[in-house]
CSV table of C-alpha atoms and ligand atoms in Angstrom, one decimal:
chain,number,residue,atom,x,y,z
A,1,UNK,CA,5.3,-3.4,15.6
A,2,UNK,CA,4.0,-3.2,11.6
A,3,UNK,CA,6.5,-1.6,9.8
A,4,UNK,CA,5.6,1.3,8.1
A,5,UNK,CA,5.0,0.6,3.8
A,6,UNK,CA,5.4,3.9,1.4
A,7,UNK,CA,4.7,3.2,-2.5
A,8,UNK,CA,4.8,5.0,-5.2
A,9,UNK,CA,1.9,4.6,-8.0
A,10,UNK,CA,2.9,6.0,-11.5
A,11,UNK,CA,0.3,4.9,-13.1
A,12,UNK,CA,0.3,6.1,-16.6
A,13,UNK,CA,3.2,8.2,-17.0
A,14,UNK,CA,7.0,8.1,-17.2
A,15,UNK,CA,9.2,6.0,-20.4
A,16,UNK,CA,11.6,3.9,-19.1
A,17,UNK,CA,14.8,6.3,-19.9
A,18,UNK,CA,12.0,8.8,-17.5
A,19,UNK,CA,11.9,6.0,-14.7
A,20,UNK,CA,15.9,4.9,-14.8
A,21,UNK,CA,15.6,9.0,-14.5
A,22,UNK,CA,14.3,9.3,-11.3
A,23,UNK,CA,15.6,5.9,-10.0
A,24,UNK,CA,18.7,7.2,-10.3
A,25,UNK,CA,18.0,10.4,-8.0
A,26,UNK,CA,15.7,9.3,-6.1
A,27,UNK,CA,18.0,5.7,-5.1
A,28,UNK,CA,20.5,7.8,-2.7
A,29,UNK,CA,18.3,10.1,-1.7
A,30,UNK,CA,16.7,7.3,0.1
A,31,UNK,CA,19.8,4.6,0.8
A,32,UNK,CA,19.8,5.7,4.9
A,33,UNK,CA,15.8,4.5,5.5
A,34,UNK,CA,15.7,1.5,7.3
A,35,UNK,CA,12.6,1.5,8.3
A,36,UNK,CA,10.3,1.7,5.8
A,37,UNK,CA,9.6,-0.5,2.7
A,38,UNK,CA,10.1,1.4,0.3
A,39,UNK,CA,7.7,0.8,-3.8
A,40,UNK,CA,7.6,1.9,-7.2
A,41,UNK,CA,5.3,1.0,-8.8
A,42,UNK,CA,6.2,2.3,-12.6
A,43,UNK,CA,4.0,1.1,-15.9
A,44,UNK,CA,5.3,-2.0,-17.5
A,45,UNK,CA,6.7,-1.1,-20.0
A,46,UNK,CA,9.4,0.5,-17.6
A,47,UNK,CA,10.3,-2.1,-15.3
A,48,UNK,CA,13.1,-4.6,-16.4
A,49,UNK,CA,14.7,-0.6,-16.9
A,50,UNK,CA,13.5,-0.1,-12.8
A,51,UNK,CA,14.5,-3.9,-12.4
A,52,UNK,CA,18.0,-2.7,-13.1
A,53,UNK,CA,18.7,-0.1,-10.5
A,54,UNK,CA,16.7,-1.1,-7.6
A,55,UNK,CA,18.0,-4.8,-6.7
A,56,UNK,CA,20.0,-4.9,-5.1
A,57,UNK,CA,18.8,-1.6,-2.9
A,58,UNK,CA,16.2,-0.9,-0.7
A,59,UNK,CA,13.6,0.2,-3.1
A,60,UNK,CA,11.1,-2.6,-3.9
A,61,UNK,CA,9.4,-3.0,-7.4
A,62,UNK,CA,5.1,-3.2,-8.3
A,63,UNK,CA,3.8,-3.7,-10.6
A,64,UNK,CA,0.1,-1.6,-11.1
A,65,UNK,CA,-1.6,-4.5,-12.1
A,66,UNK,CA,-1.7,-8.1,-13.2
A,67,UNK,CA,-4.1,-10.7,-15.2
A,68,UNK,CA,-5.8,-14.1,-13.2
A,69,UNK,CA,-4.7,-16.6,-15.7
A,70,UNK,CA,-1.3,-18.3,-15.4
A,71,UNK,CA,-0.8,-17.4,-19.4
A,72,UNK,CA,-2.7,-18.4,-22.4
A,73,UNK,CA,-4.3,-16.2,-25.5
A,74,UNK,CA,-5.6,-13.0,-23.1
A,75,UNK,CA,-4.2,-10.1,-25.1
A,76,UNK,CA,-3.2,-7.3,-24.1
A,77,UNK,CA,-2.9,-8.6,-20.3
A,78,UNK,CA,0.5,-9.8,-18.3
A,79,UNK,CA,0.6,-13.0,-16.5
A,80,UNK,CA,1.7,-13.0,-12.1
A,81,UNK,CA,5.2,-15.2,-13.6
A,82,UNK,CA,5.9,-11.8,-16.4
A,83,UNK,CA,6.3,-9.6,-13.6
A,84,UNK,CA,8.4,-11.7,-10.8
A,85,UNK,CA,10.3,-12.1,-13.6
A,86,UNK,CA,10.8,-8.6,-13.8
A,87,UNK,CA,11.7,-8.6,-10.9
A,88,UNK,CA,8.0,-7.1,-8.8
A,89,UNK,CA,7.6,-8.1,-5.6
A,90,UNK,CA,4.2,-6.4,-5.3
A,91,UNK,CA,1.9,-5.8,-7.4
A,92,UNK,CA,-0.8,-2.8,-6.8
A,93,UNK,CA,-4.6,-4.4,-6.9
A,94,UNK,CA,-8.1,-2.7,-7.3
A,95,UNK,CA,-7.2,0.6,-7.9
A,96,UNK,CA,-10.0,2.6,-8.1
A,97,UNK,CA,-9.2,4.0,-11.6
A,98,UNK,CA,-9.1,0.3,-12.5
A,99,UNK,CA,-12.1,-0.1,-10.8
A,100,UNK,CA,-14.4,2.5,-12.2
A,101,UNK,CA,-12.3,2.9,-15.5
A,102,UNK,CA,-11.8,-0.7,-16.6
A,103,UNK,CA,-14.9,-2.1,-14.7
A,104,UNK,CA,-13.3,-4.5,-12.8
A,105,UNK,CA,-15.1,-5.8,-9.7
A,106,UNK,CA,-15.3,-7.8,-6.3
A,107,UNK,CA,-14.4,-11.1,-8.1
A,108,UNK,CA,-12.0,-9.7,-10.6
A,109,UNK,CA,-9.8,-8.3,-7.9
A,110,UNK,CA,-10.7,-11.5,-5.6
A,111,UNK,CA,-9.3,-14.0,-8.5
A,112,UNK,CA,-6.2,-11.3,-8.7
A,113,UNK,CA,-4.9,-11.3,-5.8
A,114,UNK,CA,-5.3,-15.7,-5.2
A,115,UNK,CA,-2.6,-15.8,-8.4
A,116,UNK,CA,-1.2,-13.0,-7.3
A,117,UNK,CA,-0.6,-14.7,-3.3
A,118,UNK,CA,-0.1,-18.1,-5.4
A,119,UNK,CA,3.2,-16.0,-7.3
A,120,UNK,CA,3.8,-15.0,-3.7
A,121,UNK,CA,3.8,-10.7,-5.0
A,122,UNK,CA,2.5,-9.1,-1.4
A,123,UNK,CA,-0.4,-7.2,-3.0
A,124,UNK,CA,-1.3,-4.4,-2.1
A,125,UNK,CA,-4.9,-4.3,-2.5
A,126,UNK,CA,-7.2,-0.7,-2.1
A,127,UNK,CA,-10.7,-0.1,-1.4
A,128,UNK,CA,-12.3,3.4,-0.5
A,129,UNK,CA,-15.2,4.5,-1.3
A,130,UNK,CA,-16.7,7.5,-3.7
A,131,UNK,CA,-17.5,11.0,-2.2
A,132,UNK,CA,-21.6,9.6,-3.2
A,133,UNK,CA,-20.6,7.1,-1.6
A,134,UNK,CA,-19.9,8.3,1.7
A,135,UNK,CA,-22.2,11.5,2.3
A,136,UNK,CA,-25.0,8.8,1.4
A,137,UNK,CA,-24.0,7.0,4.6
A,138,UNK,CA,-22.9,3.9,2.7
A,139,UNK,CA,-19.5,4.3,3.4
A,140,UNK,CA,-18.4,1.2,5.7
A,141,UNK,CA,-21.3,-0.8,3.9
A,142,UNK,CA,-18.8,-0.4,0.5
A,143,UNK,CA,-15.7,-0.7,2.7
A,144,UNK,CA,-17.2,-3.4,4.1
A,145,UNK,CA,-17.7,-5.5,1.0
A,146,UNK,CA,-14.7,-4.7,-1.0
A,147,UNK,CA,-12.6,-6.1,2.1
A,148,UNK,CA,-15.2,-9.4,2.1
A,149,UNK,CA,-15.4,-10.3,-1.0
A,150,UNK,CA,-11.9,-8.7,-2.4
A,151,UNK,CA,-9.4,-11.0,-0.1
A,152,UNK,CA,-12.1,-13.9,0.2
A,153,UNK,CA,-10.5,-17.0,0.8
A,154,UNK,CA,-6.9,-14.9,1.2
A,155,UNK,CA,-4.6,-15.1,4.0
A,156,UNK,CA,-3.5,-12.5,5.6
A,157,UNK,CA,0.4,-13.1,4.9
A,158,UNK,CA,1.3,-11.6,1.7
A,159,UNK,CA,-1.4,-7.8,2.3
A,160,UNK,CA,-1.2,-4.7,2.9
A,161,UNK,CA,-4.7,-2.7,2.4
A,162,UNK,CA,-4.8,0.8,0.9
A,163,UNK,CA,-7.3,3.0,1.8
A,164,UNK,CA,-7.7,5.2,-1.1
A,165,UNK,CA,-11.1,7.3,-1.0
A,166,UNK,CA,-11.4,8.3,-4.8
A,167,UNK,CA,-12.3,11.9,-3.7
A,168,UNK,CA,-9.4,13.1,-2.6
A,169,UNK,CA,-7.1,11.0,-5.3
A,170,UNK,CA,-5.7,13.2,-7.4
A,171,UNK,CA,-8.1,16.1,-5.9
A,172,UNK,CA,-5.3,17.7,-3.7
A,173,UNK,CA,-8.4,17.4,-1.2
A,174,UNK,CA,-7.3,14.7,1.3
A,175,UNK,CA,-9.1,12.9,4.2
A,176,UNK,CA,-8.3,14.8,7.5
A,177,UNK,CA,-5.9,12.8,9.9
A,178,UNK,CA,-9.6,11.9,11.6
A,179,UNK,CA,-11.3,11.1,8.8
A,180,UNK,CA,-8.2,8.4,7.5
A,181,UNK,CA,-8.3,7.3,11.5
A,182,UNK,CA,-11.8,6.9,11.2
A,183,UNK,CA,-11.4,4.6,8.1
A,184,UNK,CA,-8.3,2.5,9.1
A,185,UNK,CA,-9.9,1.6,12.3
A,186,UNK,CA,-12.7,0.3,10.8
A,187,UNK,CA,-11.1,-2.2,7.8
A,188,UNK,CA,-8.7,-3.0,10.7
A,189,UNK,CA,-11.8,-4.1,12.8
A,190,UNK,CA,-13.2,-5.8,9.1
A,191,UNK,CA,-10.1,-7.5,8.8
A,192,UNK,CA,-10.6,-8.7,12.1
A,193,UNK,CA,-13.2,-10.4,11.8
A,194,UNK,CA,-11.5,-11.7,9.1
A,195,UNK,CA,-8.4,-13.0,10.0
A,196,UNK,CA,-8.6,-12.2,14.4
A,197,UNK,CA,-7.5,-9.9,15.8
A,198,UNK,CA,-3.9,-10.6,15.8
A,199,UNK,CA,-3.7,-11.5,12.3
A,200,UNK,CA,-5.1,-8.3,11.9
A,201,UNK,CA,-3.1,-6.2,13.6
A,202,UNK,CA,-0.1,-7.6,11.5
A,203,UNK,CA,-1.4,-6.4,8.5
A,204,UNK,CA,-0.5,-2.6,7.1
A,205,UNK,CA,-3.3,0.0,6.2
A,206,UNK,CA,-1.8,2.7,3.8
A,207,UNK,CA,-3.4,6.1,3.6
A,208,UNK,CA,-3.7,7.1,-0.2
A,209,UNK,CA,-4.9,10.0,-1.7
A,210,UNK,CA,-3.4,13.4,-2.0
A,211,UNK,CA,-0.5,12.7,-0.3
A,212,UNK,CA,2.5,15.2,-0.4
A,213,UNK,CA,5.2,15.5,2.0
A,214,UNK,CA,3.4,18.5,4.0
A,215,UNK,CA,0.5,16.5,4.7
A,216,UNK,CA,2.2,12.9,5.0
A,217,UNK,CA,3.9,13.5,9.2
A,218,UNK,CA,0.1,14.1,10.7
A,219,UNK,CA,-1.2,11.4,8.5
A,220,UNK,CA,1.4,8.9,9.5
A,221,UNK,CA,0.8,9.8,14.0
A,222,UNK,CA,-2.5,8.2,13.5
A,223,UNK,CA,-2.7,4.4,15.8
A,224,UNK,CA,-4.0,2.6,12.2
A,225,UNK,CA,-2.1,4.9,9.0
A,226,UNK,CA,0.8,2.4,8.5
A,227,UNK,CA,2.1,4.2,5.3
A,228,UNK,CA,1.1,5.5,2.3
A,229,UNK,CA,0.2,5.2,-1.8
A,230,UNK,CA,1.3,8.0,-3.2
A,231,UNK,CA,0.1,9.4,-6.9
A,232,UNK,CA,1.2,12.5,-7.7
A,233,UNK,CA,3.5,13.4,-5.6
A,234,UNK,CA,5.6,10.2,-6.5
A,235,UNK,CA,6.2,11.9,-9.6
A,236,UNK,CA,9.0,13.3,-8.6
A,237,UNK,CA,12.2,12.0,-6.7
A,238,UNK,CA,12.7,15.2,-4.0
A,239,UNK,CA,9.0,14.4,-3.2
A,240,UNK,CA,8.7,11.5,-2.7
A,241,UNK,CA,12.1,10.7,-0.5
A,242,UNK,CA,10.8,13.8,0.8
A,243,UNK,CA,7.7,11.4,1.7
A,244,UNK,CA,9.9,8.6,2.7
A,245,UNK,CA,11.6,10.3,4.9
A,246,UNK,CA,8.6,11.5,7.2
A,247,UNK,CA,9.0,12.9,10.2
A,248,UNK,CA,9.4,10.2,12.7
B,301,LIG,P1,-3.1,11.2,-6.3
B,301,LIG,O1,-2.7,9.6,-6.3
B,301,LIG,O2,-1.1,10.9,-4.7
B,301,LIG,O3,-3.1,11.6,-7.2
B,301,LIG,O4,-3.9,11.3,-4.5
B,301,LIG,C1,-3.2,8.4,-5.5
B,301,LIG,C2,-3.6,7.3,-5.2
B,301,LIG,O5,-4.3,7.2,-6.7
B,301,LIG,O6,-2.7,6.1,-5.1
């Protein structure tokens, strides 16, 4: 059985003080949740403040990015050991905003994934098609390429995949449950081709893109949806806690 994972991706939001205020409200709201892996991904500058509050709770800490070298002359980058020292046990890799605005290639993302796993960080590996790719019938090819290139020579353990159709991110347009399940099933098939069916069956596939307390229940009922990566609706403790405490 796959344990659901629900992760908050705060993107470029919240100072350290705002992070503290959120978590002091959020952690008590979800303290009894045992059947979901709960994760928050604040900006780098909030990680220490977040770790001070979530260590020894049921809330895990993620970074939103990582660099693929151990250390050195890479101005502005953050090394894997810095993330683990700051209390992270997860890292988001390959978010469409990184791919789009920062031109992160499949090859770069593969290197990031490899070094993250070397440091025992669980990787939330994001994939997803644009509207144009979907409408021109290239969606499955895009997902296949992103999986095969991004996870090349990476073992299945510690990998969580997040399917985030780009047209659904921050737009209020969620994929229908049929669209989500169709993509998730396809992703699991590709993972089975890569790792074999038994391991593919263990990998959690999260849905992301305009997830809210109102649509989480229906999404979680899809056979291959194992959780969510939540942007906008994760910025308020009240709404993110409602997503975590979805209707089982
Ligand atoms: P959204 O973002 O929930 O605001 O659509 C999701 C994401 O980009 O991870």
